[in-house]
Amino acid sequence: MSELSSHIPDFNLITYYSENVNTIFSKVSPWTKGIMLVLIIVFVTIARSLVLLAALYLLILLVYRMAGLPLRKLFQWYLLPLIFVLSLVIILMWNEPGRALFTIPLPFYPLTLTDGGAIMVTTLLLKALISVTYSLFFLMTTRYNYFSAMIYRIFPSPIDQIFLMSYRFIFITLSMIDTMLKALYSRGGGIIKSSMRQTGMFAEVFALTMIRSFDRADRVNKAMEARGFSGKYFAASQIPGIGLRDCAFMLVAIAIAAYLLYFVKLPL
């Protein structure tokens, strides 16, 4: 397996776990895991309590570990969502109402970080980490044939084909970038060093990657048409159904979430 960076999710590793690791979570119906993903997203959208979000994050992290998935890789992959959230709130967190923690004395507009601003940043970070962790758990415990069959049943044509072809071409594009970066390293270059000295060369590398991706996509389409592809994607895999225990689990989870959200007053 190869990876572009330790901080970018490795799709080859994700696929390896989904196809080869066999735990109790791999046997749970993909529909159940998909519905739970929707419920979790709804919960993190509604929830404002830092305590509730922290408890849910720890619970999902525990489930992720029990599924035999790599924690070290997960923490490395957190870099991108952390940068994404911080880039959005780095300006908003200043001068929020609350108790002042410290102030940066700028000449015309001093910036004060309050406990309200710190709580806002922590809350948004937890929401992002909960969504990312459970999404990776879903992908790494669900076989590809089940995943493709779910997309085929949920999305109308041609959206299902666009979805699945995009998934396929992610691997091809990443493989091409990986090959180019290896060629760069073999000639004494590096991402940081070369980007500072040879920005133009990197622009050419990524432009060439996009052009080659379109060219390869065109050749793949012609090869598929030559083999009888008519523009319709069919997934015949049978997806394990939702059992009574799964239904009971989801109902209990919804009841507990509703009780905690609307009837329990937490300090944060």
Tab-separated table of C-alpha atoms in Angstrom, residues 79-237:
chain	number	residue	atom	x	y	z
A	79	LEU	CA	-5.349	17.061	10.550
A	80	LEU	CA	-7.504	17.979	7.540
A	81	PRO	CA	-10.850	18.402	9.412
A	82	LEU	CA	-9.040	20.313	12.166
A	83	ILE	CA	-7.540	22.735	9.629
A	84	PHE	CA	-10.926	23.063	7.910
A	85	VAL	CA	-12.799	23.947	11.127
A	86	LEU	CA	-10.104	26.250	12.500
A	87	SER	CA	-9.903	28.127	9.209
A	88	LEU	CA	-13.638	28.860	9.525
A	89	VAL	CA	-13.734	29.943	13.178
A	90	ILE	CA	-10.298	31.503	13.653
A	91	ILE	CA	-11.890	34.950	13.166
A	92	LEU	CA	-15.282	34.272	14.787
A	93	MET	CA	-13.897	33.017	18.125
A	94	TRP	CA	-12.593	36.441	19.183
A	95	ASN	CA	-14.707	38.850	21.278
A	96	GLU	CA	-17.460	36.311	21.899
A	97	PRO	CA	-19.565	37.080	25.014
A	98	GLY	CA	-18.168	35.492	28.180
A	99	ARG	CA	-15.346	35.642	30.714
A	100	ALA	CA	-12.110	36.933	29.204
A	101	LEU	CA	-9.246	34.425	29.138
A	102	PHE	CA	-6.578	36.576	27.499
A	103	THR	CA	-6.269	39.583	25.185
A	104	ILE	CA	-3.983	40.335	22.253
A	105	PRO	CA	-3.360	44.112	22.425
A	106	LEU	CA	-3.576	45.174	18.791
A	107	PRO	CA	-3.311	48.954	18.097
A	108	PHE	CA	-6.862	49.624	16.900
A	109	TYR	CA	-8.892	46.504	17.738
A	110	PRO	CA	-7.675	44.340	20.636
A	111	LEU	CA	-8.650	40.671	20.336
A	112	THR	CA	-10.034	38.980	23.435
A	113	LEU	CA	-10.570	35.257	23.730
A	114	THR	CA	-13.403	34.480	26.137
A	115	ASP	CA	-14.594	31.174	27.560
A	116	GLY	CA	-17.565	31.462	25.170
A	117	GLY	CA	-15.210	31.644	22.202
A	118	ALA	CA	-13.168	28.679	23.455
A	119	ILE	CA	-16.348	26.631	23.971
A	120	MET	CA	-17.555	27.514	20.471
A	121	VAL	CA	-14.300	26.321	18.898
A	122	THR	CA	-14.242	23.115	20.971
A	123	THR	CA	-17.884	22.373	20.129
A	124	LEU	CA	-17.326	22.753	16.393
A	125	LEU	CA	-14.174	20.643	16.531
A	126	LEU	CA	-16.028	17.861	18.358
A	127	LYS	CA	-18.847	17.945	15.808
A	128	ALA	CA	-16.362	17.615	12.962
A	129	LEU	CA	-14.421	14.791	14.645
A	130	ILE	CA	-17.620	12.863	15.458
A	131	SER	CA	-18.773	13.014	11.824
A	132	VAL	CA	-15.345	12.089	10.431
A	133	THR	CA	-14.759	9.225	12.877
A	134	TYR	CA	-18.145	7.588	12.317
A	135	SER	CA	-17.931	8.057	8.524
A	136	LEU	CA	-14.563	6.274	8.479
A	137	PHE	CA	-15.963	3.556	10.745
A	138	PHE	CA	-18.869	3.111	8.306
A	139	LEU	CA	-16.571	2.926	5.267
A	140	MET	CA	-14.020	0.612	6.922
A	141	THR	CA	-16.583	-1.931	8.152
A	142	THR	CA	-18.782	-2.111	5.032
A	143	ARG	CA	-17.831	-4.199	2.011
A	144	TYR	CA	-17.655	-2.430	-1.334
A	145	ASN	CA	-20.354	-4.572	-2.977
A	146	TYR	CA	-22.799	-3.621	-0.176
A	147	PHE	CA	-21.788	0.030	-0.425
A	148	SER	CA	-22.257	0.107	-4.211
A	149	ALA	CA	-25.622	-1.679	-3.934
A	150	MET	CA	-26.793	0.894	-1.358
A	151	ILE	CA	-25.844	3.751	-3.683
A	152	TYR	CA	-27.642	1.988	-6.552
A	153	ARG	CA	-30.829	1.682	-4.478
A	154	ILE	CA	-30.743	5.151	-2.884
A	155	PHE	CA	-29.701	7.459	-5.734
A	156	PRO	CA	-31.408	7.743	-9.134
A	157	SER	CA	-29.545	7.245	-12.418
A	158	PRO	CA	-27.158	8.767	-13.477
A	159	ILE	CA	-26.212	10.117	-10.025
A	160	ASP	CA	-25.431	6.582	-8.808
A	161	GLN	CA	-23.051	6.068	-11.753
A	162	ILE	CA	-21.340	9.427	-11.145
A	163	PHE	CA	-20.940	8.501	-7.475
A	164	LEU	CA	-19.400	5.109	-8.155
A	165	MET	CA	-17.224	6.202	-11.069
A	166	SER	CA	-15.885	9.061	-8.940
A	167	TYR	CA	-15.059	6.543	-6.215
A	168	ARG	CA	-13.182	4.426	-8.745
A	169	PHE	CA	-11.250	7.365	-10.213
A	170	ILE	CA	-10.155	8.567	-6.792
A	171	PHE	CA	-7.860	5.519	-6.690
A	172	ILE	CA	-6.559	6.126	-10.220
A	173	THR	CA	-5.864	9.818	-9.641
A	174	LEU	CA	-4.174	9.210	-6.288
A	175	SER	CA	-2.066	6.470	-7.884
A	176	MET	CA	-0.927	8.860	-10.612
A	177	ILE	CA	-0.064	11.600	-8.092
A	178	ASP	CA	1.794	9.025	-5.992
A	179	THR	CA	3.858	7.968	-9.032
A	180	MET	CA	4.723	11.571	-9.858
A	181	LEU	CA	5.735	12.370	-6.279
A	182	LYS	CA	7.970	9.277	-6.176
A	183	ALA	CA	9.653	10.496	-9.351
A	184	LEU	CA	10.082	13.881	-7.666
A	185	TYR	CA	11.621	12.314	-4.530
A	186	SER	CA	13.957	10.121	-6.615
A	187	ARG	CA	15.432	13.288	-8.144
A	188	GLY	CA	16.168	14.854	-4.771
A	189	GLY	CA	12.986	16.919	-4.506
A	190	GLY	CA	10.439	17.208	-1.723
A	191	ILE	CA	6.980	18.662	-1.290
A	192	ILE	CA	7.951	21.545	0.993
A	193	LYS	CA	11.403	22.182	-0.438
A	194	SER	CA	10.289	21.960	-4.042
A	195	SER	CA	7.106	23.946	-3.501
A	196	MET	CA	9.202	26.825	-2.175
A	197	ARG	CA	11.663	26.700	-5.043
A	198	GLN	CA	9.681	25.288	-7.921
A	199	THR	CA	6.043	26.292	-7.565
A	200	GLY	CA	5.660	26.298	-11.336
A	201	MET	CA	6.774	22.676	-11.537
A	202	PHE	CA	4.098	21.634	-9.026
A	203	ALA	CA	1.457	23.455	-11.039
A	204	GLU	CA	2.599	21.489	-14.078
A	205	VAL	CA	2.472	18.219	-12.105
A	206	PHE	CA	-1.132	18.731	-11.018
A	207	ALA	CA	-2.205	20.065	-14.410
A	208	LEU	CA	-0.681	16.978	-16.041
A	209	THR	CA	-2.479	14.781	-13.503
A	210	MET	CA	-5.844	16.298	-14.397
A	211	ILE	CA	-5.213	15.974	-18.146
A	212	ARG	CA	-4.119	12.349	-17.813
A	213	SER	CA	-7.138	11.614	-15.594
A	214	PHE	CA	-9.543	12.890	-18.263
A	215	ASP	CA	-7.662	10.958	-20.921
A	216	ARG	CA	-7.794	7.752	-18.898
A	217	ALA	CA	-11.487	8.303	-18.098
A	218	ASP	CA	-12.217	8.584	-21.813
A	219	ARG	CA	-10.347	5.346	-22.551
A	220	VAL	CA	-12.115	3.521	-19.713
A	221	ASN	CA	-15.502	4.700	-21.011
A	222	LYS	CA	-14.702	3.431	-24.524
A	223	ALA	CA	-13.524	0.098	-23.112
A	224	MET	CA	-16.751	-0.246	-21.102
A	225	GLU	CA	-18.905	0.592	-24.129
A	226	ALA	CA	-16.987	-2.009	-26.171
A	227	ARG	CA	-17.947	-4.577	-23.510
A	228	GLY	CA	-21.646	-3.747	-23.711
A	229	PHE	CA	-22.045	-0.919	-21.163
A	230	SER	CA	-25.315	0.848	-22.025
A	231	GLY	CA	-25.190	3.727	-19.560
A	232	LYS	CA	-27.022	1.858	-16.789
A	233	TYR	CA	-25.355	0.585	-13.670
A	234	PHE	CA	-26.843	-2.511	-12.028
A	235	ALA	CA	-25.900	-3.782	-8.571
A	236	ALA	CA	-27.266	-7.244	-7.892
A	237	SER	CA	-25.680	-7.766	-4.459
